[in-house]
PDB file of C-alpha atoms in Angstrom:
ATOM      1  CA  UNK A   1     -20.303  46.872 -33.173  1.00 74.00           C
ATOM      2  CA  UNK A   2     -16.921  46.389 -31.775  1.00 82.00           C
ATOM      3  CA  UNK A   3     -15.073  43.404 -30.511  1.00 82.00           C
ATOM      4  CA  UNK A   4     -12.312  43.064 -28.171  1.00 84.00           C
ATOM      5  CA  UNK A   5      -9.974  40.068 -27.053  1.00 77.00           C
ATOM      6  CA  UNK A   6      -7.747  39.812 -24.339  1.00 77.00           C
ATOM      7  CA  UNK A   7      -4.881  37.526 -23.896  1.00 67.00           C
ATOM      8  CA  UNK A   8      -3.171  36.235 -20.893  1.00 64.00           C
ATOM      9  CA  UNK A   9       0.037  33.783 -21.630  1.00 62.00           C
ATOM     10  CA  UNK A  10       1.754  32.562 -18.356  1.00 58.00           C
ATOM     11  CA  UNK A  11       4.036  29.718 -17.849  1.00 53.00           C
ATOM     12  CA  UNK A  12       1.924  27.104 -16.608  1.00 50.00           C
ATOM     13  CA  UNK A  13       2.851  24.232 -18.058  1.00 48.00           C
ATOM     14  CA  UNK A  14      -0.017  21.550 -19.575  1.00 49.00           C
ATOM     15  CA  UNK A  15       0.257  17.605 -19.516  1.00 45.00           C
ATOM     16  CA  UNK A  16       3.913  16.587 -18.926  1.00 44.00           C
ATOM     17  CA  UNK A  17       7.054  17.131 -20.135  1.00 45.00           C
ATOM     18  CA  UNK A  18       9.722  14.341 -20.314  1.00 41.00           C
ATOM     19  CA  UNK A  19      12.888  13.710 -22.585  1.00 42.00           C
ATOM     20  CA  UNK A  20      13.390  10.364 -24.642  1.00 44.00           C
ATOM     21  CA  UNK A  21      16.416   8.974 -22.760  1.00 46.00           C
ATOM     22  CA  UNK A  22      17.191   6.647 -25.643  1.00 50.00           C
ATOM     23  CA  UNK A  23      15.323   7.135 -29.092  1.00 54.00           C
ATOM     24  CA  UNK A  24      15.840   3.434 -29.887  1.00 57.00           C
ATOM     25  CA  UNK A  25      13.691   2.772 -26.433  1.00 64.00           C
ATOM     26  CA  UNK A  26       9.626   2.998 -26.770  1.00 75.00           C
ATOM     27  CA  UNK A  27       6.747   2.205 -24.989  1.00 84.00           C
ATOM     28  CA  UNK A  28       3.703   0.436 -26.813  1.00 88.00           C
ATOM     29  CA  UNK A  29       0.304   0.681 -25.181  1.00 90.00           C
ATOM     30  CA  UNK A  30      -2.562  -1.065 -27.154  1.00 92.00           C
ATOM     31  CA  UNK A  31      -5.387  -1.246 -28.333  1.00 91.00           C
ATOM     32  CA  UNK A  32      -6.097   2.506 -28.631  1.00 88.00           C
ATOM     33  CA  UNK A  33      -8.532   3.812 -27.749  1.00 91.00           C
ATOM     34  CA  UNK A  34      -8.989   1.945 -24.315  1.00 93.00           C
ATOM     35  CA  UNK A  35     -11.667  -0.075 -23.853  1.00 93.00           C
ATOM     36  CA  UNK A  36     -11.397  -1.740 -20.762  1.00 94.00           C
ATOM     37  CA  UNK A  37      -7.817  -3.358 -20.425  1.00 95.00           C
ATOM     38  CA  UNK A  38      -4.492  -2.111 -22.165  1.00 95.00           C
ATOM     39  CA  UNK A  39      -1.111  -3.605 -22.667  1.00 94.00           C
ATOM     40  CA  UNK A  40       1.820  -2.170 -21.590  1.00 93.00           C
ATOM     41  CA  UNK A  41       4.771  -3.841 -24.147  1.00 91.00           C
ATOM     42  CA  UNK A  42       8.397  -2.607 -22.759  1.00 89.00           C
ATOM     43  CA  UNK A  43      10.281  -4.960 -24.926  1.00 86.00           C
ATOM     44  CA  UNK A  44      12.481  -2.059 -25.853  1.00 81.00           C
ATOM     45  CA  UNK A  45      13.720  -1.404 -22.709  1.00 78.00           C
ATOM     46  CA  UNK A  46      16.595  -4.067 -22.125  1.00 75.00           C
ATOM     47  CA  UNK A  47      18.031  -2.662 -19.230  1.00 74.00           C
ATOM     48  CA  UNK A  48      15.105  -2.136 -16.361  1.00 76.00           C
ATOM     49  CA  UNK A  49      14.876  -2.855 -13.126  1.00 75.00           C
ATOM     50  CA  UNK A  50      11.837  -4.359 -11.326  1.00 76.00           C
ATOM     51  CA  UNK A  51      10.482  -0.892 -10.103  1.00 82.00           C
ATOM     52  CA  UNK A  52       9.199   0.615 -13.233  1.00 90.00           C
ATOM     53  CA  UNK A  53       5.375   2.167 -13.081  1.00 93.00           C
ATOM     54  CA  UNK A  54       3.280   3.543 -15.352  1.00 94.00           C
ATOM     55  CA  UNK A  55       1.747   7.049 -14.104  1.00 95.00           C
ATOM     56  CA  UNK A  56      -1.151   8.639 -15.467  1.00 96.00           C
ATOM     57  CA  UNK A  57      -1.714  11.899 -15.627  1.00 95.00           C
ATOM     58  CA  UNK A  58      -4.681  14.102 -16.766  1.00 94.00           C
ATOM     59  CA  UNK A  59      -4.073  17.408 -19.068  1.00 91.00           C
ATOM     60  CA  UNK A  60      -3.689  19.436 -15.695  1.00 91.00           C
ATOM     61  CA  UNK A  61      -0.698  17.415 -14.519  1.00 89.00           C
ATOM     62  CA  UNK A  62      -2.356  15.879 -11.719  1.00 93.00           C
ATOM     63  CA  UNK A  63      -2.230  11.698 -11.007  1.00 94.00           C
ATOM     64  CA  UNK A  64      -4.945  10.160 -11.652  1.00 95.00           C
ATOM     65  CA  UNK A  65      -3.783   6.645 -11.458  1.00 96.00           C
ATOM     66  CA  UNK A  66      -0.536   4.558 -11.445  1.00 95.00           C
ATOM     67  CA  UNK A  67       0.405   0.663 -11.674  1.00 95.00           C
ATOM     68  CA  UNK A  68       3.684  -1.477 -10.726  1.00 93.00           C
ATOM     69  CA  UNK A  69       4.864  -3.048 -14.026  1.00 90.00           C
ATOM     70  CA  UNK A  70       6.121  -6.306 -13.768  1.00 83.00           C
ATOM     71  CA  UNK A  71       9.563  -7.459 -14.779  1.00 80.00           C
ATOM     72  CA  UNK A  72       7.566  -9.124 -17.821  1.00 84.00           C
ATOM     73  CA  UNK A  73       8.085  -7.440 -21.639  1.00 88.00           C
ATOM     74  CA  UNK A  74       4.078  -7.280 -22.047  1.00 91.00           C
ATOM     75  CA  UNK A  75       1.605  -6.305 -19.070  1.00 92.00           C
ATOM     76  CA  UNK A  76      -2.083  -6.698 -19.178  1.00 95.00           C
ATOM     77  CA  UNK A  77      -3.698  -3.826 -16.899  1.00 95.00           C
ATOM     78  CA  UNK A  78      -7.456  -2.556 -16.132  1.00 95.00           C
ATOM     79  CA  UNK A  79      -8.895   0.619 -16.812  1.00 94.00           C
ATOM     80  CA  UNK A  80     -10.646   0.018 -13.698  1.00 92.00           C
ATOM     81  CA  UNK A  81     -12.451   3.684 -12.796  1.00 94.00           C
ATOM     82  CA  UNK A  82     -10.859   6.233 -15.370  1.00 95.00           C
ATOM     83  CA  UNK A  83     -13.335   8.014 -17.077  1.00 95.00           C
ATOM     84  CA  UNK A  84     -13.186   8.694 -20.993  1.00 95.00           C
ATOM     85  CA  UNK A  85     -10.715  11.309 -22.223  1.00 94.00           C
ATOM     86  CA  UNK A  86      -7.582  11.874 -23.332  1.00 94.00           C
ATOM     87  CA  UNK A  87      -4.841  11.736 -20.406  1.00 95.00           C
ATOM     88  CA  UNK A  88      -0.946  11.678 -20.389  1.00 94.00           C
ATOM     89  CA  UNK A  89       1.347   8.827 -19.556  1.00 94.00           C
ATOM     90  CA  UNK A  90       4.998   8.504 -17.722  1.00 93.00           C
ATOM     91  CA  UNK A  91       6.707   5.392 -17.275  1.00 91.00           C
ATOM     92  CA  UNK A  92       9.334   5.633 -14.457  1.00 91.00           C
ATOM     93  CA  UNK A  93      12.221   3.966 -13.351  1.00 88.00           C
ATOM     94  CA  UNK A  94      12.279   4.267 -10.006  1.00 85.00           C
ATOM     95  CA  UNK A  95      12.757   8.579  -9.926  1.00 85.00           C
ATOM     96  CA  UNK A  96      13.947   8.370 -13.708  1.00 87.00           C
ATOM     97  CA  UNK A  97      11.247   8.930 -16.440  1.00 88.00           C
ATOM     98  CA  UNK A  98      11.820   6.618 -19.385  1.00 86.00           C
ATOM     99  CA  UNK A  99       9.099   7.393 -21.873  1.00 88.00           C
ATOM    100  CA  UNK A 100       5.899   9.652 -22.119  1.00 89.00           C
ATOM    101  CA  UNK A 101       2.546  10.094 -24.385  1.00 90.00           C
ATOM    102  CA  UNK A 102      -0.787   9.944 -24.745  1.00 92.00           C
ATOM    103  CA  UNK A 103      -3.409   7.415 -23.902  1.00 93.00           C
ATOM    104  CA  UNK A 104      -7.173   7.621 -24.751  1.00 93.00           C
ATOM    105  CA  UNK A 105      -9.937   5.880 -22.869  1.00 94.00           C
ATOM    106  CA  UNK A 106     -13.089   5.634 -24.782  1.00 91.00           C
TER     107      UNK A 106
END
């Protein structure tokens, strides 16, 4: 009885990647895991402009979902039709990304 693995890396990148612009600057989302609303709390970010949305990714990279955030410091959004899992976030500034993580709907 023998066993054999084979291994295949390639550079096919998972989820998203995105650099903290400003360490000081974070993103709360809450409660976690989703149930079925979230808040967005950008209270960090002093220096936004009106067209900053929240993109949601899943682990592949593709959009699943994304939502205008209001020039408010904490936004209320639905879950609306995302299934359970684990899926990535990006919140943009117009074509700049500000923050990234995870997000789990239950």
């Amino acid at each position: 009885q023998k066993d054999i693995l084979v291994l295949k890396y390639d550079n096919f990148n998972v989820g998203i990647n995105a650099l903290k612009l400003n360490k000081n600057e974070s993103v709360t989302l809450y409660p976690m895991p989703v149930l079925t609303e979230f808040q967005v709390d950008l209270t960090d970010f002093k220096n936004r402009s009106k067209n900053v949305s929240l993109v949601l990714v899943n682990p592949l990279g593709e959009e699943i979902q994304s939502w205008l955030l209001n020039n408010v410091d904490v936004q209320k959004l639905s879950r609306g039709q995302i299934k359970s899992g684990m899926y990535f976030y990006k919140i943009i500034e117009q074509t700049k990304v500000l923050d990234s993580g995870k997000i789990v709907f239950w």
